[in-house]
Structure formats: structure tokens, C-alpha cells
Amino acid sequence: MERIPLAIVGAGGMGTRHLFGMAELERAGLNPFDLVAVCDVDPARAEHVADEARARLGRRPAACADVAAAQRLGAVAVDITTVPQAHHSLAADAVALGLDVMVEKPVGLTIAAARQLEASVAGSDRILSVAENFRRDPTNRLVKALVDGGVLGEPRYFHQSSGGGGNLMAISMWRHMKDESGILFDAGTHYTDMMEYYLGPVTSVYAQMRLFEPVRYNPAATGGAPASNPGGVYGQSQAAMPAEFEATADDALFAMVNFASGAVGQYAENRAEHGRDSWARSVHGSAGAVEIPKDRSGQPLVLTLDRTHTYTGAEILPLVPEFQLDDATAALFGGAQATAYGLDFETVDRLLLAVEYAEFGSCISSRTRPEVGLDEGLRAIALCYAMMESGAAGGTLVTVDDVLDGSVSGYQASIDAAIGIGANA
């Protein structure tokens, strides 16, 4: 099959991780793409990722500055992996040039930004896929099968809580800047997508939010080990960031979530935790509950039915005999019914990004809609901002619809102003 000429737009840490994902797909003989260009406003970064591509793909793409240059080099599709501020505008530019697009989440830094993208692509026949990798984890696919198959009974309750980080920098300085996608939004859009993937639409929320650590510290700047370095690709840039800086984005969120089905959710994300790092996620129904490991951990699910019968990992499969992973996921993770996998984080991270690429290529070839498109991307940021808008207002009830239509947007107003979007955008 003829390969699809593609460009990666954004040659920082995320762009490098995406390249690693493409290399996994290449190694499996499933790569539908020919990487013809790597784009970045920093020529040195673009050249570096192009060199990485030659080492991992066996061919070197051109290094260039922007989407228009990538099109001139032959790209018919782009993968946008820049900082979140630019996602919506670059995606709009690419669609206007007639290119198919995969854009990293969030699809927009605010609802107004995402709506601006929506208006600019209205009527287009281009593919617009939002890169959301957590739901593609085989363990999360199995949770979805349990819920949809009625194994848990009637869904009643969703729980997620996590904590860690203390007063250290999480990956990058921008993740602590409100106007650049603070950590609650950066991580939260993953988690809100998971909530609705499992249990369907959320209608309303109320929450409390805090900035517990107004000063963050970066040990990499003084020769220490980075507090977090996913994929092992951020070390050099972390060393160049300040050793100490003021954070403007809140770092803890505690919310109650109401689903349209009648189920209730409890969500707590504390990125200023000074105790032991913690993680818990579970879905509870009228017949039982499933405990869900951290995304990209490779650990098995633990399912308990009627309070007494416990099933772990592959023991769950007879309860969902129709469960099947898609062909690319099955090939990469060891089978169509993979339930757990003894792989390290970096490997799982690459494999899930490979799955995203496989689906994007399939959508381009078949001209079919991606699993996560603009609508799903919008809902993920709307639910995240509903919690944050409620928290900023002291815990008032906020509906997702009111955030989607812009009726509630006070928390986002300063972000819109910072990225040049007017109140009526």
C-alpha cells in the first residue's frame, strides 16, 4: 500500500514521543505513513527530531518551519504536537490547506479556542483526529467491555483519586502556568475523556480547587534528576528551565460529578501531594466493581462481583467473550484479548501512540471518522473546565452544557485574553 506523506508539527518532547510511536508501528510492519517533514519554529529542534527519525525509520525527513512548508514538501497530513496554546490555530491552518490532521489533546486551550477551530473547519471533508491515548490502553478497553456488557450491572459510581508532585516541577514549566495549560487541565483532559468513555455524558459538577504550591522547584536546573521525564525525552529542556519559579495554575481539584445515566462520580487530583504518591480508579455497579490500574502501567484489572467473586486479568475474559482489541493494538500488545502486559512505561507510551497513528492512517485511507474527533475533544475540555469553573467560583454547581455554550467561562477569560481570543470568539 502506498504510504501517506505526513509531517510532525512540533519537535519538542511530545513530538519526539510521537516519533517513537511511529517507529514502533514501523517495526511491526504496520506504519501507513512516510514521514516527509518535521516542523518547528526552532530549527535546531526540527533538525534533531529529523535525525532521530533517520535513526529509527531508516529515512530522514526534511526539517522545516511551519505547516505550509510541510505541504510544499509533499505532506498531505500533519500530526500537531506543539504546546497546547497553538493546537487550535495550527489545526485550522492545516485544514485550510487541505491537510488531514491529528492534533494532540487538548483540541483547544479553552472552549472559545476550540469553537474557533470548529468554525474554521465547518463544511470541510478533512479528517480531524484528537490524539487521546489513555482510552486506547488495553486495560481501559476491557473496562469499557465490562460496562457495556452489563457485567457490573447498572453503573452507579465512578471514583478517581491521585496525588504526587509535592512542590516540584511536573515535566515542564508551562504545566504550572494558567495561561499555557496548567497541570490540572493538561492531565485533566485525559481523565475527563476517560470518565465519559466509560460511563457516558456528564451533565453537571461541583468542585473545590486550590493552588497549594505557588512556588515550584526544578532540580534538573541544578544538576539533579528531573522530578518527571516521561519517555526520557525532556531532560535537556528541563535543565534549561529555571530552578525556581512562581506557579499561576491551580494544582489541586476535588469534584463531584453527575452523569446523565444517574451515576455519580468523585474525582480528586492533588498535584501538590507531599505524602506517598497515590492512585485509585474504579467503576462500581449494581452487580460489582472493577479496580483499574494507572494508565500505561500494564497492570491487570481486579473485578469483584457480588462482593465475593474476584477475577484478575485474563480470568475476566470468559465474562466478556466478545471482547476483541483492534488489529493494530492486538499486534502491538500481544493478542486480540490482551489484558495485562509486563512492559515499562516508556514502551507502553510508545505503543499507545503507535495505535493512534494506526487509526489515523486508517481513517485517512477509508475517509472514516476517528474515534476521538472534535466533538469528543470539546467535551473533554468542557468537563474539565466545568470542574475548574466551579472550583474558581467556590463550589457552585456548573453544567457541562453551560461551559460548552460559553455561558460559564470566567476562569477561562484570562486564558482567552492571553492567547488573543475575544469574548465573542
mmCIF file with all atom_site columns, N, CA and C in Angstrom, residues 302-348:
data_model
loop_
_atom_site.group_PDB
_atom_site.id
_atom_site.type_symbol
_atom_site.label_atom_id
_atom_site.label_alt_id
_atom_site.label_comp_id
_atom_site.label_asym_id
_atom_site.label_entity_id
_atom_site.label_seq_id
_atom_site.pdbx_PDB_ins_code
_atom_site.Cartn_x
_atom_site.Cartn_y
_atom_site.Cartn_z
_atom_site.occupancy
_atom_site.B_iso_or_equiv
_atom_site.pdbx_formal_charge
_atom_site.auth_seq_id
_atom_site.auth_comp_id
_atom_site.auth_asym_id
_atom_site.auth_atom_id
_atom_site.pdbx_PDB_model_num
ATOM 1   N N  . VAL A 1 302 ? -8.831  -5.713  38.491 1.00 0.00 ? 302 VAL A N  1
ATOM 2   C CA . VAL A 1 302 ? -9.346  -6.593  39.534 1.00 0.00 ? 302 VAL A CA 1
ATOM 3   C C  . VAL A 1 302 ? -10.858 -6.380  39.584 1.00 0.00 ? 302 VAL A C  1
ATOM 4   N N  . LEU A 1 303 ? -11.600 -7.420  39.257 1.00 0.00 ? 303 LEU A N  1
ATOM 5   C CA . LEU A 1 303 ? -13.055 -7.364  39.194 1.00 0.00 ? 303 LEU A CA 1
ATOM 6   C C  . LEU A 1 303 ? -13.641 -8.169  40.345 1.00 0.00 ? 303 LEU A C  1
ATOM 7   N N  . THR A 1 304 ? -14.575 -7.570  41.079 1.00 0.00 ? 304 THR A N  1
ATOM 8   C CA . THR A 1 304 ? -15.267 -8.282  42.154 1.00 0.00 ? 304 THR A CA 1
ATOM 9   C C  . THR A 1 304 ? -16.764 -8.216  41.901 1.00 0.00 ? 304 THR A C  1
ATOM 10  N N  . LEU A 1 305 ? -17.414 -9.381  41.899 1.00 0.00 ? 305 LEU A N  1
ATOM 11  C CA . LEU A 1 305 ? -18.859 -9.461  41.681 1.00 0.00 ? 305 LEU A CA 1
ATOM 12  C C  . LEU A 1 305 ? -19.539 -10.012 42.931 1.00 0.00 ? 305 LEU A C  1
ATOM 13  N N  . ASP A 1 306 ? -20.663 -9.422  43.254 1.00 0.00 ? 306 ASP A N  1
ATOM 14  C CA . ASP A 1 306 ? -21.451 -9.853  44.412 1.00 0.00 ? 306 ASP A CA 1
ATOM 15  C C  . ASP A 1 306 ? -20.619 -9.919  45.688 1.00 0.00 ? 306 ASP A C  1
ATOM 16  N N  . ARG A 1 307 ? -19.645 -9.071  45.791 1.00 0.00 ? 307 ARG A N  1
ATOM 17  C CA . ARG A 1 307 ? -18.817 -8.887  46.988 1.00 0.00 ? 307 ARG A CA 1
ATOM 18  C C  . ARG A 1 307 ? -17.910 -10.080 47.300 1.00 0.00 ? 307 ARG A C  1
ATOM 19  N N  . THR A 1 308 ? -18.013 -11.169 46.562 1.00 0.00 ? 308 THR A N  1
ATOM 20  C CA . THR A 1 308 ? -17.294 -12.389 46.956 1.00 0.00 ? 308 THR A CA 1
ATOM 21  C C  . THR A 1 308 ? -16.450 -13.004 45.849 1.00 0.00 ? 308 THR A C  1
ATOM 22  N N  . HIS A 1 309 ? -16.821 -12.841 44.594 1.00 0.00 ? 309 HIS A N  1
ATOM 23  C CA . HIS A 1 309 ? -16.124 -13.494 43.494 1.00 0.00 ? 309 HIS A CA 1
ATOM 24  C C  . HIS A 1 309 ? -15.173 -12.498 42.830 1.00 0.00 ? 309 HIS A C  1
ATOM 25  N N  . THR A 1 310 ? -13.884 -12.763 42.927 1.00 0.00 ? 310 THR A N  1
ATOM 26  C CA . THR A 1 310 ? -12.871 -11.857 42.398 1.00 0.00 ? 310 THR A CA 1
ATOM 27  C C  . THR A 1 310 ? -12.161 -12.488 41.203 1.00 0.00 ? 310 THR A C  1
ATOM 28  N N  . TYR A 1 311 ? -11.993 -11.688 40.170 1.00 0.00 ? 311 TYR A N  1
ATOM 29  C CA . TYR A 1 311 ? -11.345 -12.122 38.939 1.00 0.00 ? 311 TYR A CA 1
ATOM 30  C C  . TYR A 1 311 ? -10.243 -11.107 38.615 1.00 0.00 ? 311 TYR A C  1
ATOM 31  N N  . THR A 1 312 ? -9.099  -11.611 38.157 1.00 0.00 ? 312 THR A N  1
ATOM 32  C CA . THR A 1 312 ? -7.969  -10.732 37.841 1.00 0.00 ? 312 THR A CA 1
ATOM 33  C C  . THR A 1 312 ? -7.454  -11.041 36.441 1.00 0.00 ? 312 THR A C  1
ATOM 34  N N  . GLY A 1 313 ? -7.167  -9.970  35.688 1.00 0.00 ? 313 GLY A N  1
ATOM 35  C CA . GLY A 1 313 ? -6.531  -10.139 34.388 1.00 0.00 ? 313 GLY A CA 1
ATOM 36  C C  . GLY A 1 313 ? -7.317  -11.052 33.464 1.00 0.00 ? 313 GLY A C  1
ATOM 37  N N  . ALA A 1 314 ? -6.660  -12.085 32.939 1.00 0.00 ? 314 ALA A N  1
ATOM 38  C CA . ALA A 1 314 ? -7.266  -12.982 31.957 1.00 0.00 ? 314 ALA A CA 1
ATOM 39  C C  . ALA A 1 314 ? -8.449  -13.768 32.514 1.00 0.00 ? 314 ALA A C  1
ATOM 40  N N  . GLU A 1 315 ? -8.568  -13.865 33.824 1.00 0.00 ? 315 GLU A N  1
ATOM 41  C CA . GLU A 1 315 ? -9.726  -14.546 34.417 1.00 0.00 ? 315 GLU A CA 1
ATOM 42  C C  . GLU A 1 315 ? -11.039 -13.837 34.075 1.00 0.00 ? 315 GLU A C  1
ATOM 43  N N  . ILE A 1 316 ? -10.934 -12.564 33.687 1.00 0.00 ? 316 ILE A N  1
ATOM 44  C CA . ILE A 1 316 ? -12.129 -11.769 33.373 1.00 0.00 ? 316 ILE A CA 1
ATOM 45  C C  . ILE A 1 316 ? -12.690 -12.131 32.000 1.00 0.00 ? 316 ILE A C  1
ATOM 46  N N  . LEU A 1 317 ? -11.846 -12.610 31.105 1.00 0.00 ? 317 LEU A N  1
ATOM 47  C CA . LEU A 1 317 ? -12.229 -12.763 29.700 1.00 0.00 ? 317 LEU A CA 1
ATOM 48  C C  . LEU A 1 317 ? -13.478 -13.614 29.476 1.00 0.00 ? 317 LEU A C  1
ATOM 49  N N  . PRO A 1 318 ? -13.680 -14.744 30.174 1.00 0.00 ? 318 PRO A N  1
ATOM 50  C CA . PRO A 1 318 ? -14.908 -15.514 29.930 1.00 0.00 ? 318 PRO A CA 1
ATOM 51  C C  . PRO A 1 318 ? -16.190 -14.732 30.209 1.00 0.00 ? 318 PRO A C  1
ATOM 52  N N  . LEU A 1 319 ? -16.096 -13.653 30.994 1.00 0.00 ? 319 LEU A N  1
ATOM 53  C CA . LEU A 1 319 ? -17.277 -12.846 31.302 1.00 0.00 ? 319 LEU A CA 1
ATOM 54  C C  . LEU A 1 319 ? -17.628 -11.884 30.172 1.00 0.00 ? 319 LEU A C  1
ATOM 55  N N  . VAL A 1 320 ? -16.653 -11.631 29.287 1.00 0.00 ? 320 VAL A N  1
ATOM 56  C CA . VAL A 1 320 ? -16.869 -10.738 28.137 1.00 0.00 ? 320 VAL A CA 1
ATOM 57  C C  . VAL A 1 320 ? -16.345 -11.444 26.881 1.00 0.00 ? 320 VAL A C  1
ATOM 58  N N  . PRO A 1 321 ? -16.994 -12.524 26.445 1.00 0.00 ? 321 PRO A N  1
ATOM 59  C CA . PRO A 1 321 ? -16.465 -13.337 25.344 1.00 0.00 ? 321 PRO A CA 1
ATOM 60  C C  . PRO A 1 321 ? -16.333 -12.592 24.025 1.00 0.00 ? 321 PRO A C  1
ATOM 61  N N  . GLU A 1 322 ? -17.039 -11.473 23.857 1.00 0.00 ? 322 GLU A N  1
ATOM 62  C CA . GLU A 1 322 ? -16.962 -10.706 22.610 1.00 0.00 ? 322 GLU A CA 1
ATOM 63  C C  . GLU A 1 322 ? -15.811 -9.704  22.600 1.00 0.00 ? 322 GLU A C  1
ATOM 64  N N  . PHE A 1 323 ? -15.095 -9.591  23.720 1.00 0.00 ? 323 PHE A N  1
ATOM 65  C CA . PHE A 1 323 ? -14.024 -8.597  23.812 1.00 0.00 ? 323 PHE A CA 1
ATOM 66  C C  . PHE A 1 323 ? -12.919 -8.886  22.805 1.00 0.00 ? 323 PHE A C  1
ATOM 67  N N  . GLN A 1 324 ? -12.625 -7.909  21.955 1.00 0.00 ? 324 GLN A N  1
ATOM 68  C CA . GLN A 1 324 ? -11.564 -8.027  20.966 1.00 0.00 ? 324 GLN A CA 1
ATOM 69  C C  . GLN A 1 324 ? -10.907 -6.664  20.778 1.00 0.00 ? 324 GLN A C  1
ATOM 70  N N  . LEU A 1 325 ? -9.590  -6.616  20.832 1.00 0.00 ? 325 LEU A N  1
ATOM 71  C CA . LEU A 1 325 ? -8.859  -5.398  20.514 1.00 0.00 ? 325 LEU A CA 1
ATOM 72  C C  . LEU A 1 325 ? -8.766  -5.236  18.998 1.00 0.00 ? 325 LEU A C  1
ATOM 73  N N  . ASP A 1 326 ? -8.603  -4.008  18.545 1.00 0.00 ? 326 ASP A N  1
ATOM 74  C CA . ASP A 1 326 ? -8.418  -3.783  17.118 1.00 0.00 ? 326 ASP A CA 1
ATOM 75  C C  . ASP A 1 326 ? -7.098  -4.410  16.661 1.00 0.00 ? 326 ASP A C  1
ATOM 76  N N  . ASP A 1 327 ? -6.945  -4.551  15.360 1.00 0.00 ? 327 ASP A N  1
ATOM 77  C CA . ASP A 1 327 ? -5.804  -5.290  14.814 1.00 0.00 ? 327 ASP A CA 1
ATOM 78  C C  . ASP A 1 327 ? -4.461  -4.688  15.218 1.00 0.00 ? 327 ASP A C  1
ATOM 79  N N  . ALA A 1 328 ? -4.335  -3.365  15.160 1.00 0.00 ? 328 ALA A N  1
ATOM 80  C CA . ALA A 1 328 ? -3.051  -2.737  15.496 1.00 0.00 ? 328 ALA A CA 1
ATOM 81  C C  . ALA A 1 328 ? -2.717  -2.931  16.972 1.00 0.00 ? 328 ALA A C  1
ATOM 82  N N  . THR A 1 329 ? -3.698  -2.720  17.859 1.00 0.00 ? 329 THR A N  1
ATOM 83  C CA . THR A 1 329 ? -3.456  -2.890  19.287 1.00 0.00 ? 329 THR A CA 1
ATOM 84  C C  . THR A 1 329 ? -3.103  -4.342  19.594 1.00 0.00 ? 329 THR A C  1
ATOM 85  N N  . ALA A 1 330 ? -3.819  -5.268  18.970 1.00 0.00 ? 330 ALA A N  1
ATOM 86  C CA . ALA A 1 330 ? -3.537  -6.685  19.183 1.00 0.00 ? 330 ALA A CA 1
ATOM 87  C C  . ALA A 1 330 ? -2.119  -7.039  18.747 1.00 0.00 ? 330 ALA A C  1
ATOM 88  N N  . ALA A 1 331 ? -1.691  -6.516  17.615 1.00 0.00 ? 331 ALA A N  1
ATOM 89  C CA . ALA A 1 331 ? -0.350  -6.815  17.115 1.00 0.00 ? 331 ALA A CA 1
ATOM 90  C C  . ALA A 1 331 ? 0.728   -6.238  18.018 1.00 0.00 ? 331 ALA A C  1
ATOM 91  N N  . LEU A 1 332 ? 0.484   -5.069  18.569 1.00 0.00 ? 332 LEU A N  1
ATOM 92  C CA . LEU A 1 332 ? 1.496   -4.388  19.383 1.00 0.00 ? 332 LEU A CA 1
ATOM 93  C C  . LEU A 1 332 ? 1.543   -4.885  20.817 1.00 0.00 ? 332 LEU A C  1
ATOM 94  N N  . PHE A 1 333 ? 0.394   -5.351  21.344 1.00 0.00 ? 333 PHE A N  1
ATOM 95  C CA . PHE A 1 333 ? 0.327   -5.725  22.758 1.00 0.00 ? 333 PHE A CA 1
ATOM 96  C C  . PHE A 1 333 ? 0.233   -7.230  22.993 1.00 0.00 ? 333 PHE A C  1
ATOM 97  N N  . GLY A 1 334 ? 0.325   -8.013  21.937 1.00 0.00 ? 334 GLY A N  1
ATOM 98  C CA . GLY A 1 334 ? 0.446   -9.445  22.151 1.00 0.00 ? 334 GLY A CA 1
ATOM 99  C C  . GLY A 1 334 ? -0.811  -10.257 22.058 1.00 0.00 ? 334 GLY A C  1
ATOM 100 N N  . GLY A 1 335 ? -1.824  -9.760  21.348 1.00 0.00 ? 335 GLY A N  1
ATOM 101 C CA . GLY A 1 335 ? -3.006  -10.574 21.158 1.00 0.00 ? 335 GLY A CA 1
ATOM 102 C C  . GLY A 1 335 ? -4.292  -9.794  21.220 1.00 0.00 ? 335 GLY A C  1
ATOM 103 N N  . ALA A 1 336 ? -5.329  -10.335 20.589 1.00 0.00 ? 336 ALA A N  1
ATOM 104 C CA . ALA A 1 336 ? -6.615  -9.640  20.487 1.00 0.00 ? 336 ALA A CA 1
ATOM 105 C C  . ALA A 1 336 ? -7.343  -9.556  21.811 1.00 0.00 ? 336 ALA A C  1
ATOM 106 N N  . GLN A 1 337 ? -6.914  -10.348 22.811 1.00 0.00 ? 337 GLN A N  1
ATOM 107 C CA . GLN A 1 337 ? -7.549  -10.285 24.129 1.00 0.00 ? 337 GLN A CA 1
ATOM 108 C C  . GLN A 1 337 ? -6.512  -10.011 25.219 1.00 0.00 ? 337 GLN A C  1
ATOM 109 N N  . ALA A 1 338 ? -5.521  -9.213  24.884 1.00 0.00 ? 338 ALA A N  1
ATOM 110 C CA . ALA A 1 338 ? -4.508  -8.843  25.886 1.00 0.00 ? 338 ALA A CA 1
ATOM 111 C C  . ALA A 1 338 ? -5.183  -8.120  27.050 1.00 0.00 ? 338 ALA A C  1
ATOM 112 N N  . THR A 1 339 ? -4.863  -8.541  28.268 1.00 0.00 ? 339 THR A N  1
ATOM 113 C CA . THR A 1 339 ? -5.477  -7.927  29.449 1.00 0.00 ? 339 THR A CA 1
ATOM 114 C C  . THR A 1 339 ? -4.458  -7.285  30.375 1.00 0.00 ? 339 THR A C  1
ATOM 115 N N  . ALA A 1 340 ? -3.211  -7.646  30.251 1.00 0.00 ? 340 ALA A N  1
ATOM 116 C CA . ALA A 1 340 ? -2.125  -7.050  31.036 1.00 0.00 ? 340 ALA A CA 1
ATOM 117 C C  . ALA A 1 340 ? -0.839  -7.350  30.294 1.00 0.00 ? 340 ALA A C  1
ATOM 118 N N  . TYR A 1 341 ? 0.182   -6.568  30.529 1.00 0.00 ? 341 TYR A N  1
ATOM 119 C CA . TYR A 1 341 ? 1.408   -6.704  29.753 1.00 0.00 ? 341 TYR A CA 1
ATOM 120 C C  . TYR A 1 341 ? 2.568   -6.199  30.600 1.00 0.00 ? 341 TYR A C  1
ATOM 121 N N  . GLY A 1 342 ? 3.609   -6.984  30.682 1.00 0.00 ? 342 GLY A N  1
ATOM 122 C CA . GLY A 1 342 ? 4.737   -6.634  31.534 1.00 0.00 ? 342 GLY A CA 1
ATOM 123 C C  . GLY A 1 342 ? 5.718   -5.717  30.852 1.00 0.00 ? 342 GLY A C  1
ATOM 124 N N  . LEU A 1 343 ? 5.290   -4.513  30.558 1.00 0.00 ? 343 LEU A N  1
ATOM 125 C CA . LEU A 1 343 ? 6.116   -3.550  29.834 1.00 0.00 ? 343 LEU A CA 1
ATOM 126 C C  . LEU A 1 343 ? 6.329   -2.299  30.682 1.00 0.00 ? 343 LEU A C  1
ATOM 127 N N  . ASP A 1 344 ? 7.466   -1.645  30.496 1.00 0.00 ? 344 ASP A N  1
ATOM 128 C CA . ASP A 1 344 ? 7.737   -0.414  31.230 1.00 0.00 ? 344 ASP A CA 1
ATOM 129 C C  . ASP A 1 344 ? 6.943   0.743   30.629 1.00 0.00 ? 344 ASP A C  1
ATOM 130 N N  . PHE A 1 345 ? 6.872   1.835   31.383 1.00 0.00 ? 345 PHE A N  1
ATOM 131 C CA . PHE A 1 345 ? 6.073   2.986   30.974 1.00 0.00 ? 345 PHE A CA 1
ATOM 132 C C  . PHE A 1 345 ? 6.464   3.496   29.590 1.00 0.00 ? 345 PHE A C  1
ATOM 133 N N  . GLU A 1 346 ? 7.769   3.662   29.352 1.00 0.00 ? 346 GLU A N  1
ATOM 134 C CA . GLU A 1 346 ? 8.222   4.233   28.087 1.00 0.00 ? 346 GLU A CA 1
ATOM 135 C C  . GLU A 1 346 ? 7.765   3.395   26.905 1.00 0.00 ? 346 GLU A C  1
ATOM 136 N N  . THR A 1 347 ? 7.816   2.060   27.055 1.00 0.00 ? 347 THR A N  1
ATOM 137 C CA . THR A 1 347 ? 7.382   1.189   25.967 1.00 0.00 ? 347 THR A CA 1
ATOM 138 C C  . THR A 1 347 ? 5.885   1.310   25.734 1.00 0.00 ? 347 THR A C  1
ATOM 139 N N  . VAL A 1 348 ? 5.100   1.265   26.816 1.00 0.00 ? 348 VAL A N  1
ATOM 140 C CA . VAL A 1 348 ? 3.650   1.386   26.675 1.00 0.00 ? 348 VAL A CA 1
ATOM 141 C C  . VAL A 1 348 ? 3.286   2.731   26.064 1.00 0.00 ? 348 VAL A C  1
#
